[in-house]
Amino acid sequence: MSDAAPAPYFLGVDGGGTGCRARIEDEAGTMLGQGLSGPATTRLGIAAAWSSVAKAFAAAIEEAGFGKGEITRIRAGVGLAGIGRKGALEALKAIAHPFASIAFVSDGVGACLGAHSGRDGAIVIAGTGSIGLGFVEGRDLRVGGYGFPISDEGSGADLGLKAVQLALRAHDGRHERTALLSEVMQRFKDDPVEAVAWMDRATATDYAALAPMVIRHADQGDAVGRRIVQSAAEQVDTFVRVLFEKGAPRVTLLGGLSSPLEPWLAPDVRRRLKPADGDAVSGAIILAKKSLAAV
């Protein structure tokens, strides 16, 4: 047994639009080190995304106390937002790294792997954006997630957009003015010109920042807030049902809006949802372990 290869270590990285998390585990699944950094999405450029990934895994390596010998035994899995952008995967694969192997998937696929412990299944992510994705018997499943404002139904950005639209109509007298719509207009000093100036530079994240306000008013009984949130929940219901129709054996709801939206979902959808086994970093570690199995 003395000539056996040294035991590998596994690094998982979840690179999202708001931050990046890294974790190192041994073969037994014991956590040895973890690290955090800022946004890691190819939307910021490949160099910026990789810099954030590298900062997170460097912190995890430091916490683990690894030297060069241990680092070369690491098998890495990286889930990265925006990896589907043209040329992104090729550019990432071309970057030099110190590990035994490295594999890349989208952050959504990483989350799906973690949610179902690498088994077939699907997830619906309801956060700043929204998407349904999964894999069944080698087939990839996808529903929506084509980007705001043309898609991402039921997302935080979509909630915020609808609130602004209705607030402007209420300001004109074209729609009832409720407490929610009054508060939205207060953000713009009750001036549509301010709203237009904000819109010219607003991102999906800016619109999504209004979502907690919408949900708060909905929970307090605001009629418009309730209609907006109910509409979003119906979109999520559809995501879940379509994934089951496409053959997903199990579906998990994830993302920042998952908890506040769940009470608004249809009873049949709520009954069929499965809690996540693990997070997106767990999924990235499963990806890393798959590279070992392929050797």
Short mmCIF file of N, CA and C in Angstrom, two decimals, residues 23-193:
data_model
loop_
_atom_site.label_atom_id
_atom_site.label_comp_id
_atom_site.label_asym_id
_atom_site.label_seq_id
_atom_site.Cartn_x
_atom_site.Cartn_y
_atom_site.Cartn_z
N ARG A 23 -14.94 26.14 -0.63
CA ARG A 23 -14.81 25.22 0.50
C ARG A 23 -13.93 24.05 0.08
N ILE A 24 -13.05 23.63 0.97
CA ILE A 24 -12.19 22.48 0.74
C ILE A 24 -12.59 21.37 1.71
N GLU A 25 -12.75 20.15 1.17
CA GLU A 25 -13.09 19.00 1.99
C GLU A 25 -12.13 17.85 1.68
N ASP A 26 -12.01 16.93 2.64
CA ASP A 26 -11.24 15.71 2.36
C ASP A 26 -12.19 14.63 1.85
N GLU A 27 -11.66 13.43 1.65
CA GLU A 27 -12.48 12.34 1.08
C GLU A 27 -13.67 11.99 1.97
N ALA A 28 -13.52 12.21 3.26
CA ALA A 28 -14.60 11.88 4.20
C ALA A 28 -15.66 12.97 4.28
N GLY A 29 -15.42 14.10 3.60
CA GLY A 29 -16.37 15.21 3.63
C GLY A 29 -16.13 16.18 4.77
N THR A 30 -15.00 16.05 5.45
CA THR A 30 -14.66 16.98 6.53
C THR A 30 -14.22 18.32 5.93
N MET A 31 -14.81 19.40 6.41
CA MET A 31 -14.46 20.73 5.91
C MET A 31 -13.10 21.14 6.48
N LEU A 32 -12.18 21.51 5.60
CA LEU A 32 -10.82 21.87 6.02
C LEU A 32 -10.54 23.36 5.93
N GLY A 33 -11.26 24.05 5.06
CA GLY A 33 -11.05 25.48 4.90
C GLY A 33 -12.13 26.08 4.02
N GLN A 34 -12.41 27.35 4.24
CA GLN A 34 -13.39 28.03 3.38
C GLN A 34 -12.99 29.48 3.18
N GLY A 35 -13.52 30.07 2.11
CA GLY A 35 -13.16 31.45 1.79
C GLY A 35 -14.30 32.15 1.07
N LEU A 36 -14.29 33.46 1.16
CA LEU A 36 -15.32 34.30 0.53
C LEU A 36 -14.66 35.40 -0.30
N SER A 37 -15.37 35.84 -1.33
CA SER A 37 -14.92 37.02 -2.08
C SER A 37 -16.14 37.67 -2.72
N GLY A 38 -15.90 38.66 -3.56
CA GLY A 38 -16.99 39.42 -4.17
C GLY A 38 -17.62 38.73 -5.36
N PRO A 39 -18.41 39.46 -6.14
CA PRO A 39 -19.13 38.87 -7.27
C PRO A 39 -18.20 38.14 -8.24
N ALA A 40 -18.69 37.00 -8.74
CA ALA A 40 -17.93 36.22 -9.71
C ALA A 40 -18.89 35.81 -10.82
N THR A 41 -19.05 36.65 -11.79
CA THR A 41 -19.91 36.36 -12.94
C THR A 41 -19.18 36.81 -14.18
N THR A 42 -19.33 36.06 -15.26
CA THR A 42 -18.63 36.42 -16.50
C THR A 42 -19.13 37.74 -17.07
N ARG A 43 -20.26 38.22 -16.56
CA ARG A 43 -20.75 39.53 -17.00
C ARG A 43 -19.74 40.63 -16.68
N LEU A 44 -18.93 40.40 -15.65
CA LEU A 44 -17.90 41.38 -15.26
C LEU A 44 -16.63 41.20 -16.08
N GLY A 45 -16.60 40.17 -16.94
CA GLY A 45 -15.39 39.85 -17.69
C GLY A 45 -14.73 38.61 -17.09
N ILE A 46 -14.07 37.82 -17.94
CA ILE A 46 -13.45 36.58 -17.49
C ILE A 46 -12.37 36.84 -16.44
N ALA A 47 -11.54 37.86 -16.68
CA ALA A 47 -10.44 38.16 -15.75
C ALA A 47 -10.98 38.51 -14.37
N ALA A 48 -12.02 39.35 -14.33
CA ALA A 48 -12.60 39.77 -13.04
C ALA A 48 -13.26 38.58 -12.33
N ALA A 49 -13.97 37.75 -13.10
CA ALA A 49 -14.63 36.59 -12.51
C ALA A 49 -13.60 35.62 -11.92
N TRP A 50 -12.54 35.34 -12.69
CA TRP A 50 -11.52 34.42 -12.20
C TRP A 50 -10.79 35.00 -10.99
N SER A 51 -10.57 36.30 -10.99
CA SER A 51 -9.90 36.94 -9.86
C SER A 51 -10.70 36.73 -8.57
N SER A 52 -12.01 36.82 -8.67
CA SER A 52 -12.86 36.62 -7.50
C SER A 52 -12.83 35.16 -7.06
N VAL A 53 -12.90 34.23 -8.04
CA VAL A 53 -12.80 32.80 -7.73
C VAL A 53 -11.48 32.49 -7.04
N ALA A 54 -10.39 33.04 -7.60
CA ALA A 54 -9.05 32.78 -7.05
C ALA A 54 -8.90 33.34 -5.64
N LYS A 55 -9.49 34.50 -5.40
CA LYS A 55 -9.41 35.09 -4.06
C LYS A 55 -10.13 34.20 -3.04
N ALA A 56 -11.29 33.66 -3.45
CA ALA A 56 -12.05 32.80 -2.53
C ALA A 56 -11.31 31.50 -2.25
N PHE A 57 -10.77 30.85 -3.31
CA PHE A 57 -10.10 29.57 -3.04
C PHE A 57 -8.76 29.76 -2.35
N ALA A 58 -8.11 30.92 -2.56
CA ALA A 58 -6.85 31.20 -1.86
C ALA A 58 -7.10 31.31 -0.35
N ALA A 59 -8.23 31.95 0.01
CA ALA A 59 -8.58 32.07 1.43
C ALA A 59 -8.87 30.69 2.03
N ALA A 60 -9.55 29.82 1.26
CA ALA A 60 -9.84 28.47 1.74
C ALA A 60 -8.56 27.66 1.91
N ILE A 61 -7.65 27.80 0.95
CA ILE A 61 -6.37 27.10 1.02
C ILE A 61 -5.56 27.57 2.24
N GLU A 62 -5.58 28.87 2.47
CA GLU A 62 -4.85 29.42 3.62
C GLU A 62 -5.43 28.90 4.93
N GLU A 63 -6.77 28.87 5.02
CA GLU A 63 -7.41 28.39 6.25
C GLU A 63 -7.10 26.91 6.47
N ALA A 64 -7.00 26.16 5.37
CA ALA A 64 -6.68 24.73 5.48
C ALA A 64 -5.22 24.50 5.84
N GLY A 65 -4.39 25.53 5.67
CA GLY A 65 -2.97 25.40 5.98
C GLY A 65 -2.21 24.58 4.95
N PHE A 66 -2.68 24.60 3.71
CA PHE A 66 -2.07 23.77 2.67
C PHE A 66 -0.79 24.39 2.11
N GLY A 67 0.18 23.54 1.83
CA GLY A 67 1.36 23.92 1.07
C GLY A 67 1.24 23.40 -0.35
N LYS A 68 2.32 23.51 -1.12
CA LYS A 68 2.28 23.13 -2.53
C LYS A 68 1.91 21.67 -2.71
N GLY A 69 2.41 20.81 -1.82
CA GLY A 69 2.13 19.38 -1.94
C GLY A 69 0.66 19.07 -1.85
N GLU A 70 -0.03 19.71 -0.92
CA GLU A 70 -1.47 19.47 -0.78
C GLU A 70 -2.25 20.11 -1.93
N ILE A 71 -1.83 21.30 -2.35
CA ILE A 71 -2.55 22.02 -3.41
C ILE A 71 -2.59 21.20 -4.70
N THR A 72 -1.48 20.52 -5.02
CA THR A 72 -1.44 19.73 -6.25
C THR A 72 -2.33 18.49 -6.18
N ARG A 73 -2.82 18.15 -4.98
CA ARG A 73 -3.73 17.00 -4.81
C ARG A 73 -5.20 17.43 -4.84
N ILE A 74 -5.44 18.73 -5.02
CA ILE A 74 -6.82 19.25 -5.02
C ILE A 74 -7.48 19.00 -6.38
N ARG A 75 -8.69 18.48 -6.33
CA ARG A 75 -9.53 18.42 -7.52
C ARG A 75 -10.65 19.45 -7.32
N ALA A 76 -10.76 20.37 -8.26
CA ALA A 76 -11.64 21.53 -8.09
C ALA A 76 -12.86 21.45 -8.99
N GLY A 77 -13.97 21.91 -8.45
CA GLY A 77 -15.20 22.09 -9.22
C GLY A 77 -15.66 23.53 -9.01
N VAL A 78 -16.02 24.19 -10.10
CA VAL A 78 -16.40 25.62 -10.03
C VAL A 78 -17.74 25.81 -10.73
N GLY A 79 -18.71 26.32 -9.99
CA GLY A 79 -19.98 26.76 -10.57
C GLY A 79 -19.94 28.27 -10.72
N LEU A 80 -20.17 28.76 -11.92
CA LEU A 80 -19.95 30.18 -12.19
C LEU A 80 -21.12 30.79 -12.93
N ALA A 81 -21.60 31.92 -12.45
CA ALA A 81 -22.69 32.62 -13.12
C ALA A 81 -22.24 33.13 -14.49
N GLY A 82 -23.12 32.98 -15.47
CA GLY A 82 -22.83 33.51 -16.80
C GLY A 82 -21.90 32.67 -17.64
N ILE A 83 -21.72 31.39 -17.26
CA ILE A 83 -20.76 30.56 -17.99
C ILE A 83 -21.27 30.21 -19.39
N GLY A 84 -22.57 30.40 -19.60
CA GLY A 84 -23.12 30.12 -20.92
C GLY A 84 -22.83 31.19 -21.95
N ARG A 85 -22.24 32.30 -21.53
CA ARG A 85 -21.91 33.36 -22.49
C ARG A 85 -20.88 32.86 -23.50
N LYS A 86 -21.00 33.32 -24.69
CA LYS A 86 -20.17 32.83 -25.79
C LYS A 86 -18.68 32.96 -25.46
N GLY A 87 -17.97 31.85 -25.54
CA GLY A 87 -16.53 31.84 -25.33
C GLY A 87 -16.08 31.79 -23.89
N ALA A 88 -17.04 31.89 -22.94
CA ALA A 88 -16.65 31.97 -21.52
C ALA A 88 -15.99 30.68 -21.04
N LEU A 89 -16.60 29.53 -21.34
CA LEU A 89 -16.06 28.26 -20.85
C LEU A 89 -14.66 28.00 -21.42
N GLU A 90 -14.48 28.26 -22.70
CA GLU A 90 -13.17 28.06 -23.32
C GLU A 90 -12.11 28.94 -22.69
N ALA A 91 -12.49 30.19 -22.42
CA ALA A 91 -11.54 31.13 -21.80
C ALA A 91 -11.16 30.68 -20.40
N LEU A 92 -12.12 30.18 -19.64
CA LEU A 92 -11.84 29.71 -18.28
C LEU A 92 -10.94 28.49 -18.29
N LYS A 93 -11.21 27.57 -19.21
CA LYS A 93 -10.39 26.36 -19.29
C LYS A 93 -8.94 26.66 -19.67
N ALA A 94 -8.74 27.79 -20.33
CA ALA A 94 -7.39 28.16 -20.77
C ALA A 94 -6.54 28.78 -19.67
N ILE A 95 -7.16 29.12 -18.53
CA ILE A 95 -6.44 29.77 -17.44
C ILE A 95 -5.62 28.73 -16.66
N ALA A 96 -4.36 29.06 -16.42
CA ALA A 96 -3.49 28.15 -15.66
C ALA A 96 -3.96 28.06 -14.21
N HIS A 97 -3.85 26.85 -13.63
CA HIS A 97 -4.23 26.65 -12.23
C HIS A 97 -3.28 25.63 -11.60
N PRO A 98 -3.23 25.58 -10.27
CA PRO A 98 -2.26 24.70 -9.60
C PRO A 98 -2.82 23.33 -9.20
N PHE A 99 -4.04 23.02 -9.62
CA PHE A 99 -4.72 21.83 -9.10
C PHE A 99 -4.51 20.59 -9.97
N ALA A 100 -4.88 19.44 -9.40
CA ALA A 100 -4.81 18.19 -10.16
C ALA A 100 -5.81 18.19 -11.31
N SER A 101 -6.95 18.83 -11.11
CA SER A 101 -7.95 18.96 -12.16
C SER A 101 -8.90 20.09 -11.79
N ILE A 102 -9.60 20.61 -12.79
CA ILE A 102 -10.62 21.63 -12.54
C ILE A 102 -11.73 21.45 -13.56
N ALA A 103 -12.96 21.58 -13.11
CA ALA A 103 -14.12 21.45 -13.99
C ALA A 103 -15.06 22.62 -13.71
N PHE A 104 -15.73 23.09 -14.77
CA PHE A 104 -16.60 24.25 -14.67
C PHE A 104 -18.03 23.90 -15.09
N VAL A 105 -19.01 24.44 -14.38
CA VAL A 105 -20.41 24.39 -14.79
C VAL A 105 -21.04 25.74 -14.44
N SER A 106 -22.28 25.95 -14.86
CA SER A 106 -22.98 27.16 -14.45
C SER A 106 -23.29 27.09 -12.95
N ASP A 107 -23.51 28.24 -12.35
CA ASP A 107 -23.85 28.25 -10.92
C ASP A 107 -25.18 27.53 -10.67
N GLY A 108 -26.08 27.56 -11.66
CA GLY A 108 -27.35 26.86 -11.52
C GLY A 108 -27.19 25.36 -11.49
N VAL A 109 -26.34 24.83 -12.39
CA VAL A 109 -26.08 23.39 -12.40
C VAL A 109 -25.41 22.97 -11.09
N GLY A 110 -24.49 23.80 -10.60
CA GLY A 110 -23.85 23.51 -9.32
C GLY A 110 -24.87 23.43 -8.20
N ALA A 111 -25.83 24.35 -8.21
CA ALA A 111 -26.87 24.35 -7.18
C ALA A 111 -27.75 23.11 -7.30
N CYS A 112 -28.02 22.69 -8.54
CA CYS A 112 -28.85 21.50 -8.76
C CYS A 112 -28.14 20.24 -8.29
N LEU A 113 -26.85 20.13 -8.58
CA LEU A 113 -26.06 18.99 -8.11
C LEU A 113 -26.10 18.91 -6.57
N GLY A 114 -25.94 20.05 -5.92
CA GLY A 114 -25.96 20.09 -4.47
C GLY A 114 -27.32 19.78 -3.88
N ALA A 115 -28.37 20.28 -4.53
CA ALA A 115 -29.73 20.11 -4.01
C ALA A 115 -30.14 18.65 -3.97
N HIS A 116 -29.64 17.85 -4.94
CA HIS A 116 -30.08 16.46 -5.04
C HIS A 116 -28.92 15.47 -4.90
N SER A 117 -27.84 15.91 -4.28
CA SER A 117 -26.68 15.03 -4.02
C SER A 117 -26.16 14.37 -5.29
N GLY A 118 -26.23 15.11 -6.40
CA GLY A 118 -25.72 14.59 -7.67
C GLY A 118 -26.68 13.71 -8.43
N ARG A 119 -27.84 13.43 -7.84
CA ARG A 119 -28.83 12.59 -8.53
C ARG A 119 -29.64 13.42 -9.52
N ASP A 120 -30.39 12.73 -10.40
CA ASP A 120 -31.29 13.42 -11.32
C ASP A 120 -32.29 14.25 -10.53
N GLY A 121 -32.62 15.41 -11.06
CA GLY A 121 -33.58 16.28 -10.40
C GLY A 121 -33.52 17.66 -11.02
N ALA A 122 -34.31 18.56 -10.48
CA ALA A 122 -34.37 19.92 -11.01
C ALA A 122 -34.53 20.91 -9.88
N ILE A 123 -34.25 22.16 -10.20
CA ILE A 123 -34.42 23.26 -9.26
C ILE A 123 -35.12 24.42 -9.96
N VAL A 124 -35.82 25.20 -9.17
CA VAL A 124 -36.30 26.50 -9.62
C VAL A 124 -35.62 27.53 -8.73
N ILE A 125 -34.91 28.45 -9.36
CA ILE A 125 -34.25 29.52 -8.61
C ILE A 125 -35.09 30.78 -8.75
N ALA A 126 -35.53 31.32 -7.62
CA ALA A 126 -36.26 32.58 -7.60
C ALA A 126 -35.47 33.56 -6.74
N GLY A 127 -34.73 34.41 -7.41
CA GLY A 127 -33.91 35.40 -6.73
C GLY A 127 -34.01 36.71 -7.48
N THR A 128 -32.89 37.36 -7.72
CA THR A 128 -32.90 38.56 -8.56
C THR A 128 -33.49 38.22 -9.91
N GLY A 129 -33.07 37.07 -10.47
CA GLY A 129 -33.66 36.52 -11.69
C GLY A 129 -34.38 35.23 -11.36
N SER A 130 -34.81 34.50 -12.39
CA SER A 130 -35.46 33.22 -12.16
C SER A 130 -35.13 32.27 -13.29
N ILE A 131 -35.11 30.98 -12.98
CA ILE A 131 -34.86 29.94 -13.97
C ILE A 131 -35.25 28.59 -13.39
N GLY A 132 -35.65 27.68 -14.26
CA GLY A 132 -35.83 26.29 -13.88
C GLY A 132 -34.84 25.47 -14.67
N LEU A 133 -34.11 24.58 -14.00
CA LEU A 133 -33.14 23.74 -14.71
C LEU A 133 -32.92 22.44 -13.97
N GLY A 134 -32.38 21.47 -14.70
CA GLY A 134 -32.12 20.18 -14.09
C GLY A 134 -31.56 19.21 -15.11
N PHE A 135 -31.45 17.95 -14.71
CA PHE A 135 -30.98 16.90 -15.61
C PHE A 135 -31.67 15.59 -15.25
N VAL A 136 -32.07 14.88 -16.29
CA VAL A 136 -32.77 13.60 -16.15
C VAL A 136 -32.23 12.64 -17.20
N GLU A 137 -31.61 11.55 -16.75
CA GLU A 137 -31.10 10.51 -17.64
C GLU A 137 -30.26 11.08 -18.78
N GLY A 138 -29.38 12.00 -18.42
CA GLY A 138 -28.48 12.58 -19.40
C GLY A 138 -29.04 13.75 -20.18
N ARG A 139 -30.33 14.03 -20.01
CA ARG A 139 -30.94 15.17 -20.69
C ARG A 139 -30.87 16.41 -19.79
N ASP A 140 -30.56 17.55 -20.39
CA ASP A 140 -30.61 18.81 -19.66
C ASP A 140 -32.00 19.41 -19.78
N LEU A 141 -32.54 19.89 -18.67
CA LEU A 141 -33.83 20.56 -18.65
C LEU A 141 -33.62 22.05 -18.43
N ARG A 142 -34.40 22.86 -19.11
CA ARG A 142 -34.32 24.30 -18.87
C ARG A 142 -35.68 24.93 -19.13
N VAL A 143 -36.08 25.82 -18.23
CA VAL A 143 -37.31 26.59 -18.38
C VAL A 143 -37.00 28.03 -18.01
N GLY A 144 -37.16 28.95 -18.96
CA GLY A 144 -36.98 30.38 -18.68
C GLY A 144 -35.54 30.75 -18.39
N GLY A 145 -35.40 31.86 -17.66
CA GLY A 145 -34.08 32.33 -17.28
C GLY A 145 -33.31 32.97 -18.41
N TYR A 146 -34.02 33.63 -19.33
CA TYR A 146 -33.35 34.23 -20.48
C TYR A 146 -32.90 35.67 -20.23
N GLY A 147 -33.13 36.14 -19.02
CA GLY A 147 -32.65 37.47 -18.66
C GLY A 147 -33.75 38.50 -18.55
N PHE A 148 -33.55 39.42 -17.64
CA PHE A 148 -34.49 40.52 -17.39
C PHE A 148 -34.20 41.64 -18.38
N PRO A 149 -35.20 42.29 -18.96
CA PRO A 149 -36.64 42.20 -18.66
C PRO A 149 -37.44 41.27 -19.58
N ILE A 150 -36.79 40.57 -20.53
CA ILE A 150 -37.57 39.76 -21.46
C ILE A 150 -38.03 38.44 -20.85
N SER A 151 -37.44 38.05 -19.72
CA SER A 151 -37.76 36.76 -19.10
C SER A 151 -37.69 36.93 -17.58
N ASP A 152 -37.24 35.89 -16.87
CA ASP A 152 -37.08 35.94 -15.41
C ASP A 152 -38.39 36.25 -14.68
N GLU A 153 -39.46 35.62 -15.17
CA GLU A 153 -40.76 35.81 -14.55
C GLU A 153 -40.74 35.30 -13.11
N GLY A 154 -41.47 36.00 -12.24
CA GLY A 154 -41.54 35.59 -10.84
C GLY A 154 -40.31 35.90 -10.03
N SER A 155 -39.39 36.67 -10.60
CA SER A 155 -38.14 37.02 -9.91
C SER A 155 -38.30 38.31 -9.11
N GLY A 156 -37.26 38.61 -8.33
CA GLY A 156 -37.26 39.88 -7.61
C GLY A 156 -37.27 41.07 -8.54
N ALA A 157 -36.51 40.98 -9.64
CA ALA A 157 -36.49 42.06 -10.62
C ALA A 157 -37.87 42.26 -11.23
N ASP A 158 -38.55 41.16 -11.52
CA ASP A 158 -39.89 41.22 -12.11
C ASP A 158 -40.88 41.86 -11.13
N LEU A 159 -40.79 41.49 -9.85
CA LEU A 159 -41.65 42.11 -8.83
C LEU A 159 -41.43 43.63 -8.79
N GLY A 160 -40.15 44.03 -8.78
CA GLY A 160 -39.84 45.45 -8.72
C GLY A 160 -40.33 46.21 -9.94
N LEU A 161 -40.15 45.62 -11.13
CA LEU A 161 -40.60 46.26 -12.36
C LEU A 161 -42.10 46.49 -12.34
N LYS A 162 -42.86 45.48 -11.95
CA LYS A 162 -44.32 45.62 -11.93
C LYS A 162 -44.76 46.68 -10.92
N ALA A 163 -44.05 46.76 -9.79
CA ALA A 163 -44.40 47.77 -8.79
C ALA A 163 -44.17 49.18 -9.33
N VAL A 164 -43.07 49.38 -10.04
CA VAL A 164 -42.79 50.71 -10.61
C VAL A 164 -43.80 51.05 -11.69
N GLN A 165 -44.11 50.09 -12.56
CA GLN A 165 -45.09 50.34 -13.61
C GLN A 165 -46.43 50.77 -13.04
N LEU A 166 -46.90 50.04 -12.03
CA LEU A 166 -48.21 50.35 -11.45
C LEU A 166 -48.17 51.64 -10.64
N ALA A 167 -47.03 51.94 -10.02
CA ALA A 167 -46.91 53.20 -9.26
C ALA A 167 -47.04 54.41 -10.19
N LEU A 168 -46.43 54.29 -11.37
CA LEU A 168 -46.53 55.39 -12.34
C LEU A 168 -47.96 55.55 -12.85
N ARG A 169 -48.64 54.42 -13.07
CA ARG A 169 -50.04 54.50 -13.50
C ARG A 169 -50.92 55.12 -12.41
N ALA A 170 -50.65 54.73 -11.17
CA ALA A 170 -51.42 55.29 -10.06
C ALA A 170 -51.16 56.79 -9.93
N HIS A 171 -49.92 57.21 -10.16
CA HIS A 171 -49.59 58.64 -10.12
C HIS A 171 -50.41 59.42 -11.13
N ASP A 172 -50.65 58.80 -12.29
CA ASP A 172 -51.44 59.45 -13.34
C ASP A 172 -52.94 59.40 -13.08
N GLY A 173 -53.36 58.56 -12.15
CA GLY A 173 -54.78 58.35 -11.93
C GLY A 173 -55.35 57.23 -12.78
N ARG A 174 -54.46 56.42 -13.39
CA ARG A 174 -54.91 55.30 -14.22
C ARG A 174 -55.06 54.02 -13.41
N HIS A 175 -54.72 54.08 -12.14
CA HIS A 175 -54.74 52.86 -11.31
C HIS A 175 -54.95 53.28 -9.87
N GLU A 176 -55.58 52.40 -9.09
CA GLU A 176 -55.77 52.70 -7.66
C GLU A 176 -54.40 52.92 -7.00
N ARG A 177 -54.35 53.85 -6.07
CA ARG A 177 -53.09 54.14 -5.38
C ARG A 177 -53.15 53.54 -3.98
N THR A 178 -52.36 52.52 -3.76
CA THR A 178 -52.33 51.85 -2.46
C THR A 178 -51.07 52.28 -1.70
N ALA A 179 -50.94 51.78 -0.48
CA ALA A 179 -49.78 52.13 0.35
C ALA A 179 -48.48 51.70 -0.34
N LEU A 180 -48.49 50.54 -0.99
CA LEU A 180 -47.29 50.08 -1.70
C LEU A 180 -46.91 51.06 -2.80
N LEU A 181 -47.87 51.44 -3.64
CA LEU A 181 -47.55 52.30 -4.78
C LEU A 181 -47.15 53.71 -4.31
N SER A 182 -47.72 54.16 -3.20
CA SER A 182 -47.30 55.45 -2.63
C SER A 182 -45.85 55.38 -2.17
N GLU A 183 -45.47 54.26 -1.54
CA GLU A 183 -44.10 54.13 -1.06
C GLU A 183 -43.11 54.05 -2.22
N VAL A 184 -43.51 53.36 -3.29
CA VAL A 184 -42.64 53.31 -4.47
C VAL A 184 -42.41 54.72 -5.01
N MET A 185 -43.47 55.50 -5.15
CA MET A 185 -43.32 56.85 -5.69
C MET A 185 -42.52 57.76 -4.76
N GLN A 186 -42.60 57.48 -3.45
CA GLN A 186 -41.79 58.26 -2.51
C GLN A 186 -40.30 58.07 -2.78
N ARG A 187 -39.92 56.87 -3.28
CA ARG A 187 -38.52 56.62 -3.64
C ARG A 187 -38.05 57.59 -4.72
N PHE A 188 -39.01 58.06 -5.53
CA PHE A 188 -38.70 58.95 -6.64
C PHE A 188 -39.20 60.37 -6.38
N LYS A 189 -39.35 60.71 -5.09
CA LYS A 189 -39.78 62.05 -4.68
C LYS A 189 -41.13 62.42 -5.30
N ASP A 190 -41.94 61.39 -5.54
CA ASP A 190 -43.27 61.56 -6.13
C ASP A 190 -43.21 62.25 -7.50
N ASP A 191 -42.12 62.02 -8.21
CA ASP A 191 -41.89 62.68 -9.50
C ASP A 191 -41.55 61.64 -10.57
N PRO A 192 -42.43 61.46 -11.57
CA PRO A 192 -42.15 60.49 -12.64
C PRO A 192 -40.83 60.76 -13.37
N VAL A 193 -40.43 62.02 -13.47
CA VAL A 193 -39.16 62.34 -14.14
C VAL A 193 -37.99 61.68 -13.39
#
